[in-house]
Amino acid sequence: MQVQVKLFAFFRENRFIKEDRELPNGTTAGQVVDELDIDREEVGVLMLNSRHCKFDTVLQEGDIYAIFPVIGGG
Amino acid sequence: MADKIFRVNMTDLSTSIEDVPADWAGHGGRGLTSNIVAAEVPPSCHPLGPNNKLIFAPGLLSGTAASNSGRISAGAKSPLTGTIKESNSGGTSAQRLAKIGCKALIIEGQPKDDSWYSLLLTPEGVTISKEEELVGKGNFAVVETVEKRFSDKIGILSIGQGGEMLMTAANISVKDPDSHVRSLGRGGLGAVMGSKKIKFIALDAQDGKVAIADMDAFRAANKIFTKALVDHPVSQALGTYGSNVLVNIINEAGGLPTKNFSAGQFEGHEQISGETMHDIIVERGGKPTHGCHAGCVIKCSQIYNDLKGNYKTSGMEYESIWAMGADCTVDNLDQIAEMDHIMDDIGIDTIETAVAFGVAMEGGVLEFGDSEEMIRILTEEIAKGTALGRVIGNGAGSVGRTYGVTRVPVVKNQAIPAYDPRAIKGIGITYATSTQGADHTMGYTIATEILGVGGTADPLSKEGMVELSRGLQIATAAIDSTGMCLFIAFAALDDGTCLPALIDMLNARFGINLTAEDVTNLGMSILKTEHAFNTAAGFTNLDDRLPEFFATEPVAPHNAVWDFSGEEIDTFWNF
Ligand code: SF4
């Protein structure tokens, strides 16, 4: 299946901003994080189609999946 | 020397130094400005008349070595909202005031003639002088000239043309360590200063120092506190990308108000994001990391250079960039930096003014995205005080009323900032119930709803949002009294050592024994004092509501509406 993966802040360094990735059915949000060699401890927020999700959320064909480090502001 | 109250009467041009009344002794920053306004300002007074008072107070820890403690509070009855107002800012003024031994500066009365004045504060007292040279000038000229007259060490609070012309979007500029400015931004306090005919206030601390009751305990607590701040990952991201790191995540969550709040995502988000800004700054030899006062260890500010590598502006916040960017559909950071610089010079709030532009675009005054025309209006209309300039310079509500626009994002006439309350509901409770009109900083529920700091909450659900906003508004009122920058809250929410260390510092500074419960009680009492002032000024629970369009116009991508009932909102005050 195809999923669009988006990275933010320093997760982009030596990786990418946005990429369409071919993933096996049943891939979880956490597996994509691991595959990208991102430390789960550094992850702040995961969003699937503009809604917060968790490491064990299963991705679906056509999903837009965003991975953010711990960030803040205001 | 014990801290004193410095009082200036602009009607008879007299000054006095007074002992601090027992009731005010435990207060600083917002707690003090709000208590003084409540005690001395008639709630029904005209905010620009002689009976309003303008109060400046450093935080309880300002002027000490405590990390991030250099925030100053300004308070008055707001000419924008008609409510009580506290606005706070970094810069060097809080530290100067504290070292002068000034617990609060109270400015009252109003000159009967048309003369302009300046104030000079030293540990000996206040001198009032007539001012002619700087009348009509912008803040950068004021800072340059005042530094030449005194020294570059001098602290400066000043107003630009916006404040002189009593525009309700006018702010008060606070000089930062690099002789640039930060802003006491919201609520039109620059107009109150203008109504007192004060162009600038110079703060000369000479060799004044802040007394600390138990220096060893203070140092030990500050060490723990500083470590908690520095170690928190949010602090690190703020240092790299500034608060503008939020553009992309708020856009992703569908809560980035776009095109005058008609959509929740902006096509040009990447161009105005913190990531892009960081790259531009580095490429042009600016500074991505910069503190708004000495002692800040988070350093969310930045120095932004133009294409040629020359200084353009500093301290651009997410909310300012959002307002000029997504809300007006401008996707060019250089144009945004240019406007930021102009607004700092004129002395008008970037949020209020840019949201006013968004409403003006909706009303057909100019096209969405036309940043060239925005720049022209800023310099040719607002700075010069033409009729159109005054309509926009009086804020979003003013523009809406003038041009018959119904989609006007304000609460208590103050522009709603960078988070759509339909898609991020907790922040809507803060906008509705804040004692000061729409203001995200009063109870920053975004931390929990979007960023996952201090727990999590579903931003599209109403569940628990009143409680979340209430808890944060109480904590914020207390933090705003300490002189601490609100960005300590991320560490405070996550790291158990942070708040106890902050309380230990307060105890060591004053030789007292505050507990965490005392601090919570302080926050509650400040909110209640502010709320009572508003009630006496004629506000009711029906003013604690969002504009109608939020309930009737669903916002993409979640097609969410604001669905809190009035009764649900009113439970906020059950404490
Ligand atoms: S974190 Fe930012 S706003 Fe806070 S004190 Fe530092 S530079 Fe100023």
XYZ file of C-alpha atoms and ligand atoms in Angstrom:
657
model
C 0.000 0.000 0.000
C 1.003 3.620 -0.489
C 1.272 5.997 2.460
C 2.487 9.574 2.405
C 4.980 10.142 5.228
C 5.810 13.668 6.381
C 8.633 14.631 8.717
C 9.112 17.823 10.713
C 11.776 19.886 12.492
C 15.077 18.057 12.966
C 13.607 14.715 11.873
C 14.068 16.102 8.352
C 17.852 16.240 8.682
C 19.382 13.615 6.355
C 15.937 12.250 5.652
C 13.140 13.998 3.743
C 10.279 16.437 4.147
C 7.592 14.398 2.434
C 7.723 11.016 0.683
C 5.230 8.530 -0.735
C 6.285 5.171 0.633
C 5.306 1.664 -0.399
C 4.559 -0.307 2.778
C 3.364 -3.859 3.457
C -0.269 -4.126 4.582
C -0.586 -4.013 8.340
C 2.385 -1.722 8.882
C 2.038 0.244 12.121
C 2.916 3.869 12.779
C 5.708 2.751 15.107
C 7.256 0.473 12.481
C 7.652 3.414 10.104
C 9.374 5.377 12.882
C 11.775 2.469 13.465
C 12.420 1.984 9.766
C 13.395 5.666 9.487
C 15.857 5.152 12.325
C 14.073 7.691 14.493
C 14.399 7.104 18.224
C 10.874 6.545 19.609
C 11.905 8.511 22.695
C 12.369 11.594 20.546
C 8.919 11.373 18.991
C 6.491 13.937 20.359
C 3.404 13.658 18.197
C 2.143 11.299 15.488
C -0.767 12.301 13.291
C -2.665 10.183 10.831
C -4.870 12.175 8.465
C -4.722 15.171 10.802
C -5.720 13.172 13.891
C -3.354 12.119 16.684
C -2.388 8.434 16.590
C -0.166 6.000 18.494
C 2.797 3.775 17.673
C 0.498 0.738 17.376
C -1.996 2.396 15.014
C -2.205 0.374 11.769
C -1.755 2.435 8.590
C -4.118 2.170 5.610
C -3.734 2.717 1.872
C -3.745 6.430 1.044
C -3.073 7.611 4.601
C -1.174 10.805 5.288
C 1.114 10.168 8.221
C 3.022 12.956 10.033
C 5.846 12.448 12.543
C 6.909 15.278 14.873
C 9.625 15.437 17.508
C 8.785 16.905 20.918
C 8.114 20.556 20.126
C 6.303 23.472 21.678
C 5.683 27.167 21.463
C 2.896 29.584 22.093
C 16.621 48.785 50.500
C 13.028 47.570 50.565
C 11.147 47.737 47.296
C 8.875 50.754 46.902
C 5.898 51.883 44.891
C 6.822 54.726 42.532
C 3.849 56.939 41.722
C 3.578 59.562 38.991
C 0.643 61.933 38.654
C 0.474 63.382 35.145
C -2.291 65.875 36.017
C -0.136 67.939 38.369
C 3.201 66.449 37.281
C 4.045 65.281 40.795
C 5.870 62.117 41.840
C 6.184 60.180 45.072
C 7.807 57.073 46.487
C 5.634 55.057 48.829
C 6.020 52.034 51.058
C 4.403 48.867 49.730
C 1.039 48.273 51.435
C 0.885 44.923 53.253
C -1.812 43.657 50.852
C 0.513 43.983 47.887
C 3.715 42.718 49.496
C 3.339 39.131 48.288
C 2.475 40.158 44.750
C 4.578 40.827 41.676
C 4.060 41.001 37.920
C 0.469 40.308 36.891
C -0.780 39.684 40.437
C 0.421 43.131 41.417
C -0.763 45.049 38.348
C -4.203 43.428 38.561
C -4.521 44.093 42.300
C -3.535 47.722 41.842
C -5.966 48.201 38.947
C -8.715 46.554 41.011
C -7.963 48.740 44.033
C -7.431 52.079 42.332
C -9.111 52.214 38.903
C -12.883 52.849 38.798
C -14.209 49.964 36.656
C -16.550 52.282 34.768
C -13.867 54.811 33.808
C -12.980 55.595 30.230
C -9.735 53.714 29.528
C -8.225 56.756 27.827
C -9.378 59.283 30.412
C -7.662 60.650 33.541
C -9.120 58.025 35.874
C -7.435 55.028 34.267
C -3.973 54.129 35.555
C -1.074 52.465 33.808
C 0.969 50.177 35.991
C 4.294 48.458 35.356
C 5.588 45.745 37.636
C 8.584 43.421 37.381
C 7.960 39.814 38.409
C 8.782 38.585 41.911
C 12.061 37.069 40.726
C 12.995 39.665 38.103
C 16.404 41.234 38.577
C 17.779 38.096 40.240
C 19.907 35.446 38.579
C 16.893 33.117 38.256
C 16.748 31.779 34.704
C 14.042 33.262 32.443
C 12.829 35.669 35.150
C 13.054 38.932 33.205
C 9.438 39.454 32.247
C 7.644 42.714 32.932
C 3.897 43.117 33.380
C 1.874 46.151 32.400
C -1.705 46.597 33.572
C -4.623 48.998 33.139
C -8.228 48.984 32.024
C -7.923 48.079 28.345
C -9.216 50.498 25.708
C -9.564 47.540 23.315
C -11.608 45.210 25.509
C -12.928 47.411 28.319
C -11.762 44.684 30.705
C -8.850 44.590 33.085
C -5.619 43.934 31.205
C -2.219 42.507 31.923
C 0.271 42.251 29.142
C 3.760 40.909 29.637
C 7.028 40.996 27.773
C 10.725 40.242 27.897
C 13.387 42.851 27.247
C 15.555 44.517 29.870
C 12.962 46.646 31.687
C 11.868 44.149 34.346
C 15.445 43.686 35.506
C 16.072 47.445 35.509
C 12.900 48.206 37.481
C 13.715 45.531 40.056
C 17.261 46.861 40.464
C 15.917 50.396 40.840
C 13.954 49.036 43.802
C 10.640 49.701 42.087
C 8.038 47.067 42.895
C 5.493 48.901 40.768
C 5.307 52.122 38.818
C 1.820 53.636 38.901
C 1.055 56.349 36.359
C -2.179 58.227 36.943
C -3.963 61.378 35.809
C -3.585 63.155 32.490
C -1.940 66.439 31.461
C -4.413 69.203 30.713
C -2.390 70.626 27.822
C -1.035 69.063 24.623
C 2.567 68.665 25.771
C 4.379 65.344 25.640
C 6.582 64.073 28.441
C 9.143 61.440 29.313
C 9.951 59.816 32.644
C 13.344 58.886 34.049
C 13.422 56.387 36.904
C 16.497 55.928 39.095
C 16.828 54.470 42.610
C 16.344 58.051 43.852
C 12.968 58.542 42.207
C 11.219 59.783 39.083
C 11.940 62.855 36.978
C 9.303 64.120 34.546
C 10.569 66.071 31.520
C 8.876 67.676 28.546
C 9.576 65.840 25.291
C 9.515 67.432 21.850
C 12.198 65.869 19.678
C 10.759 62.350 19.646
C 7.072 63.167 19.250
C 5.780 61.559 16.042
C 8.753 59.198 15.834
C 8.775 55.395 15.714
C 10.208 53.147 18.422
C 13.565 52.555 16.734
C 14.295 56.287 16.592
C 13.231 56.567 20.228
C 15.603 53.807 21.334
C 18.497 55.241 19.349
C 18.013 58.785 20.635
C 17.346 57.867 24.255
C 20.460 55.667 24.342
C 22.480 58.620 23.026
C 21.034 60.909 25.683
C 21.777 58.505 28.526
C 23.751 55.326 27.761
C 23.224 52.048 25.976
C 22.688 50.418 29.406
C 19.443 52.312 29.897
C 16.157 50.391 29.963
C 13.431 51.869 27.756
C 9.651 51.543 27.572
C 8.231 53.528 24.664
C 5.332 54.059 22.302
C 5.356 54.695 18.564
C 2.880 56.634 16.454
C 0.148 54.067 17.198
C 0.217 54.862 20.907
C 0.445 58.605 20.304
C -2.708 58.398 18.162
C -4.467 56.317 20.850
C -5.089 53.365 18.542
C -6.457 50.393 20.444
C -3.996 48.042 18.738
C -1.108 50.131 20.111
C 1.471 48.330 22.221
C 4.327 49.406 24.465
C 7.824 48.564 23.259
C 10.436 47.217 25.619
C 14.093 47.539 24.672
C 15.943 44.212 24.515
C 19.664 43.592 25.218
C 20.573 44.352 21.573
C 18.691 47.656 21.443
C 15.897 46.087 19.422
C 12.406 45.877 20.870
C 10.009 43.375 22.366
C 6.373 44.278 22.971
C 3.812 44.516 25.731
C 1.561 43.557 22.908
C -2.050 43.008 23.617
C -4.988 45.097 24.686
C -3.985 48.574 23.538
C -1.845 49.568 26.524
C 0.205 51.793 24.201
C -2.895 53.953 23.829
C -3.176 54.239 27.610
C 0.440 55.410 27.760
C -0.320 57.831 24.919
C -3.359 59.145 26.798
C -1.022 59.987 29.686
C 1.160 61.855 27.141
C 4.245 59.805 27.948
C 6.430 59.055 24.945
C 9.028 56.995 26.776
C 10.178 55.868 30.186
C 13.935 55.544 30.741
C 15.104 53.164 33.460
C 18.529 53.787 34.967
C 19.320 51.184 37.632
C 22.795 52.667 38.357
C 24.436 50.096 40.631
C 21.191 48.900 42.197
C 20.922 45.223 43.155
C 18.087 42.966 44.200
C 18.311 41.733 47.802
C 18.111 37.973 48.384
C 17.294 36.652 51.857
C 19.090 33.307 51.515
C 21.629 33.348 48.697
C 22.832 29.740 49.117
C 19.331 28.313 48.971
C 18.558 30.575 46.020
C 21.573 29.417 44.033
C 20.875 25.757 44.748
C 17.253 26.072 43.625
C 18.177 28.032 40.507
C 20.581 25.283 39.502
C 17.838 22.650 39.624
C 15.378 24.957 37.897
C 17.785 25.816 35.101
C 18.620 22.167 34.507
C 14.921 21.310 34.190
C 14.507 24.061 31.584
C 17.613 23.265 29.581
C 17.018 19.507 29.532
C 13.438 19.659 28.297
C 13.219 18.812 24.584
C 10.661 21.572 23.970
C 13.216 24.119 25.159
C 15.692 22.717 22.688
C 13.253 22.912 19.772
C 12.310 26.466 20.762
C 15.962 27.449 20.666
C 16.374 26.067 17.164
C 13.120 26.946 15.408
C 11.482 29.496 17.705
C 7.788 29.301 18.537
C 7.184 29.345 14.774
C 7.877 25.595 14.825
C 4.119 25.459 15.452
C 3.003 26.474 11.948
C 3.364 22.990 10.523
C 1.911 21.035 13.428
C -1.099 23.312 13.890
C -1.657 23.164 10.130
C -1.403 19.385 10.179
C -3.959 19.258 13.002
C -6.352 21.347 10.881
C -6.404 24.196 13.385
C -4.401 26.860 11.517
C -6.924 29.645 10.905
C -6.604 30.577 7.252
C -8.062 33.350 5.114
C -9.782 35.146 7.974
C -10.803 31.936 9.722
C -12.537 30.406 6.713
C -10.329 27.271 6.619
C -8.126 25.297 8.994
C -5.160 24.616 6.731
C -2.962 26.921 4.649
C -1.456 25.864 1.330
C 1.593 28.042 1.938
C 2.308 26.659 5.420
C 5.715 25.255 4.499
C 6.960 28.640 3.196
C 6.194 30.387 6.495
C 7.132 27.503 8.810
C 9.734 27.467 11.567
C 11.784 24.978 9.558
C 11.952 27.302 6.526
C 12.617 30.319 8.729
C 15.500 28.506 10.414
C 17.094 27.701 7.052
C 16.698 31.285 5.783
C 18.200 32.713 8.970
C 21.223 30.413 8.854
C 21.748 30.988 5.123
C 21.816 34.779 5.577
C 24.047 34.837 8.637
C 21.325 35.728 11.148
C 20.901 34.073 14.524
C 18.317 31.308 14.888
C 18.861 31.349 18.672
C 18.543 34.530 20.691
C 17.292 35.490 24.174
C 14.935 38.416 24.761
C 16.696 39.134 28.042
C 19.939 38.205 29.779
C 19.285 35.074 31.815
C 16.992 33.322 29.342
C 18.242 29.769 28.815
C 15.581 28.743 26.272
C 16.168 31.519 23.724
C 13.182 31.200 21.411
C 13.918 34.556 19.807
C 15.957 35.028 16.617
C 17.653 37.633 14.439
C 16.223 37.613 10.916
C 18.289 39.224 8.160
C 17.118 40.421 4.747
C 18.291 39.087 1.387
C 21.473 41.159 1.567
C 22.311 39.821 5.011
C 21.389 43.023 6.849
C 19.355 43.025 10.059
C 15.615 43.110 9.394
C 13.763 42.050 12.534
C 13.968 39.900 15.659
C 11.739 37.983 17.997
C 9.128 36.935 15.437
C 6.596 34.729 17.177
C 4.417 32.028 15.696
C 1.259 34.038 16.355
C 2.596 37.081 14.493
C 3.741 35.006 11.541
C 0.442 33.136 11.470
C -1.570 36.369 11.546
C 0.306 38.061 8.710
C 0.783 34.717 6.948
C -2.043 32.176 6.960
C -4.773 34.534 8.148
C -4.000 37.014 5.343
C -2.776 34.217 2.991
C 0.696 35.721 2.641
C 3.243 32.957 2.039
C 6.444 35.005 1.964
C 8.583 35.279 5.106
C 10.532 38.297 3.872
C 7.316 40.264 3.472
C 6.199 39.079 6.898
C 9.533 40.142 8.427
C 9.175 43.537 6.755
C 5.693 44.001 8.215
C 6.863 42.784 11.626
C 9.588 45.419 11.571
C 7.182 48.191 10.549
C 4.648 47.246 13.215
C 7.379 47.190 15.886
C 8.371 50.675 14.790
C 4.834 52.111 14.725
C 4.169 50.262 17.979
C 1.092 48.223 17.137
C 0.260 44.655 18.107
C 1.095 42.252 15.303
C -1.758 39.891 16.187
C -4.496 42.520 16.480
C -3.345 44.447 13.410
C -2.838 41.469 11.134
C -6.163 39.899 12.124
C -7.701 43.321 11.395
C -6.116 43.111 7.930
C -7.699 39.682 7.455
C -11.125 41.141 8.246
C -10.400 44.096 5.925
C -9.584 41.628 3.135
C -12.887 39.889 3.734
C -14.569 43.316 3.601
C -12.999 44.061 0.209
C -10.630 46.805 1.383
C -7.711 44.917 -0.149
C -7.138 41.488 -1.710
C -6.188 38.431 0.324
C -2.457 37.834 0.017
C -1.655 41.383 -1.087
C 1.298 41.994 1.218
C 2.499 44.984 -0.831
C -0.763 46.753 -0.096
C -0.527 45.747 3.588
C 2.916 47.364 3.748
C 1.586 50.491 2.040
C -1.329 50.736 4.456
C 0.989 50.265 7.438
C 3.374 53.024 6.398
C 1.064 55.413 4.540
C -2.204 55.036 6.428
C -1.668 53.641 9.936
C 1.627 55.396 10.726
C 0.176 58.646 9.416
C -3.197 58.269 11.085
C -5.474 58.538 8.028
C -9.099 57.490 8.422
C -8.433 54.002 6.999
C -5.276 53.746 9.108
C -7.237 54.456 12.262
C -9.975 51.971 11.368
C -7.382 49.195 11.012
C -5.236 50.466 13.883
C -8.217 50.118 16.174
C -8.283 46.379 15.594
C -10.287 43.578 14.039
C -13.573 44.530 15.696
C -13.262 48.082 14.429
C -12.720 46.903 10.855
C -15.640 44.478 11.091
C -18.033 47.165 12.292
C -16.840 49.676 9.709
C -17.143 47.369 6.709
C -20.102 45.255 7.808
C -18.178 41.989 8.012
C -19.825 39.214 10.040
C -16.874 36.848 10.258
C -14.944 38.837 12.857
C -12.746 36.651 15.073
C -12.732 38.512 18.394
C -13.740 37.864 21.989
C -14.443 40.950 24.090
C -13.291 42.836 20.980
C -9.755 41.361 21.082
C -8.548 39.378 18.069
C -8.438 35.603 18.371
C -4.918 34.284 17.804
C -3.471 31.393 15.867
C -5.516 28.363 16.904
C -8.992 27.666 15.544
C -11.337 26.933 18.461
C -13.547 24.691 16.313
C -10.709 22.237 15.631
C -8.931 22.757 18.980
C -11.734 23.157 21.448
C -9.950 23.647 24.750
C -8.343 26.850 23.549
C -11.851 28.135 22.740
C -12.695 27.864 26.442
C -9.628 29.958 27.210
C -10.627 32.563 24.585
C -14.181 32.703 25.941
C -13.436 32.854 29.649
C -10.133 34.708 29.838
C -10.468 37.868 31.902
C -8.755 39.794 29.103
C -10.443 38.897 25.829
C -9.167 36.247 23.395
C -5.605 35.390 24.402
C -3.951 31.996 23.975
C -1.314 32.693 26.634
C -3.926 32.903 29.399
C -4.432 29.122 29.427
C -2.364 27.367 26.803
C -4.373 24.180 26.321
C -2.539 23.586 23.026
C 0.265 21.997 25.073
C -2.021 19.129 26.021
C -4.454 19.063 23.077
C -1.883 19.148 20.290
C 1.646 18.837 21.657
C 1.113 16.048 24.188
C 2.839 17.981 26.970
C 1.299 17.647 30.433
C -0.906 14.755 29.294
C -3.105 14.410 26.230
C -6.627 15.499 25.292
C -8.552 15.013 22.039
C -8.728 18.495 20.477
C -12.040 17.717 18.717
C -13.787 16.581 21.884
C -15.324 18.816 24.550
C -14.493 16.268 27.247
C -12.476 17.740 30.123
C -11.679 20.973 28.288
C -13.224 23.357 30.821
C -11.155 21.761 33.589
C -8.018 21.793 31.431
C -8.386 25.478 30.641
C -9.233 26.349 34.255
C -6.179 24.551 35.665
C -3.894 26.226 33.152
C -5.411 29.681 33.623
C -4.872 29.417 37.387
C -1.268 28.223 36.968
C -0.576 30.901 34.358
C -1.805 33.720 36.586
C 0.688 32.543 39.206
C 3.574 32.132 36.750
C 2.850 35.594 35.307
C 3.448 36.967 38.794
C 6.931 35.506 39.173
C 8.507 37.243 36.172
C 8.987 33.885 34.514
C 8.555 33.473 30.789
C 5.560 31.257 30.083
C 7.775 28.861 28.132
C 8.974 27.447 31.444
C 5.552 25.795 31.566
C 6.572 22.945 29.247
C 9.279 21.847 31.684
C 6.993 22.578 34.632
C 4.254 20.321 33.208
C 6.608 17.397 32.557
C 9.488 17.618 35.032
C 8.651 17.179 38.716
C 11.704 19.141 39.879
C 10.860 22.340 38.027
C 7.989 23.920 40.001
C 9.309 23.020 43.471
C 12.608 24.663 42.516
C 10.722 27.765 41.374
C 8.894 27.940 44.719
C 12.203 27.423 46.566
C 13.621 30.416 44.701
C 10.658 32.591 45.712
C 11.132 31.509 49.332
C 14.874 32.134 49.244
C 14.443 35.557 47.631
C 11.958 36.834 50.216
C 12.686 34.649 53.259
C 9.181 33.176 53.234
C 7.606 29.696 53.213
C 5.258 29.392 50.257
C 3.886 25.950 49.391
C 2.583 24.665 46.055
C -0.921 25.153 47.424
C -0.184 28.805 48.197
C 0.887 29.287 44.592
C -2.327 27.727 43.273
C -4.336 29.913 45.650
C -2.453 32.941 44.376
C -3.434 32.056 40.798
C -7.087 31.596 41.782
C -7.229 34.851 43.687
C -5.729 36.772 40.756
C -8.347 35.358 38.372
C -11.146 36.200 40.795
C -9.853 39.734 41.329
C -9.715 40.286 37.557
C -13.142 38.741 37.037
C -14.663 40.952 39.763
C -13.246 44.048 38.061
C -14.828 43.016 34.759
C -18.165 42.331 36.419
C -18.077 45.784 38.018
C -17.244 47.212 34.573
C -20.470 45.695 33.219
C -19.378 42.351 31.772
C -21.583 39.287 32.292
C -21.387 35.591 31.461
C -22.906 36.462 28.072
C -19.644 38.158 27.174
C -17.842 34.827 27.719
C -18.902 33.614 24.277
C -17.257 33.093 20.909
C -18.548 34.880 17.791
C -21.587 33.230 16.236
C -19.857 32.093 13.040
C -17.825 29.502 14.915
C -21.072 27.657 15.701
C -22.577 27.988 12.226
C -19.634 27.631 9.816
C -17.876 24.241 9.869
C -14.138 24.494 9.308
C -12.213 22.118 7.022
C -10.605 19.597 7.159
C -12.512 18.252 10.183
C -15.717 20.160 9.384
C -15.866 20.968 13.053
C -18.027 23.630 14.673
C -17.880 25.268 18.098
C -20.477 23.337 20.061
C -20.086 24.366 23.698
C -23.321 25.647 25.234
C -23.316 28.803 27.309
C -24.068 26.771 30.440
C -21.073 24.519 29.798
C -18.765 27.521 29.378
C -20.085 29.163 32.529
C -18.999 26.196 34.679
C -15.476 27.530 34.185
C -16.012 29.931 37.091
C -17.031 27.186 39.549
C -14.017 27.391 41.816
S 12.066 31.707 25.858
Fe 11.737 33.308 24.350
S 10.137 34.649 25.202
Fe 10.914 33.346 26.860
S 12.440 34.573 27.884
Fe 13.509 33.342 26.318
S 13.584 34.521 24.423
Fe 12.115 35.502 25.839
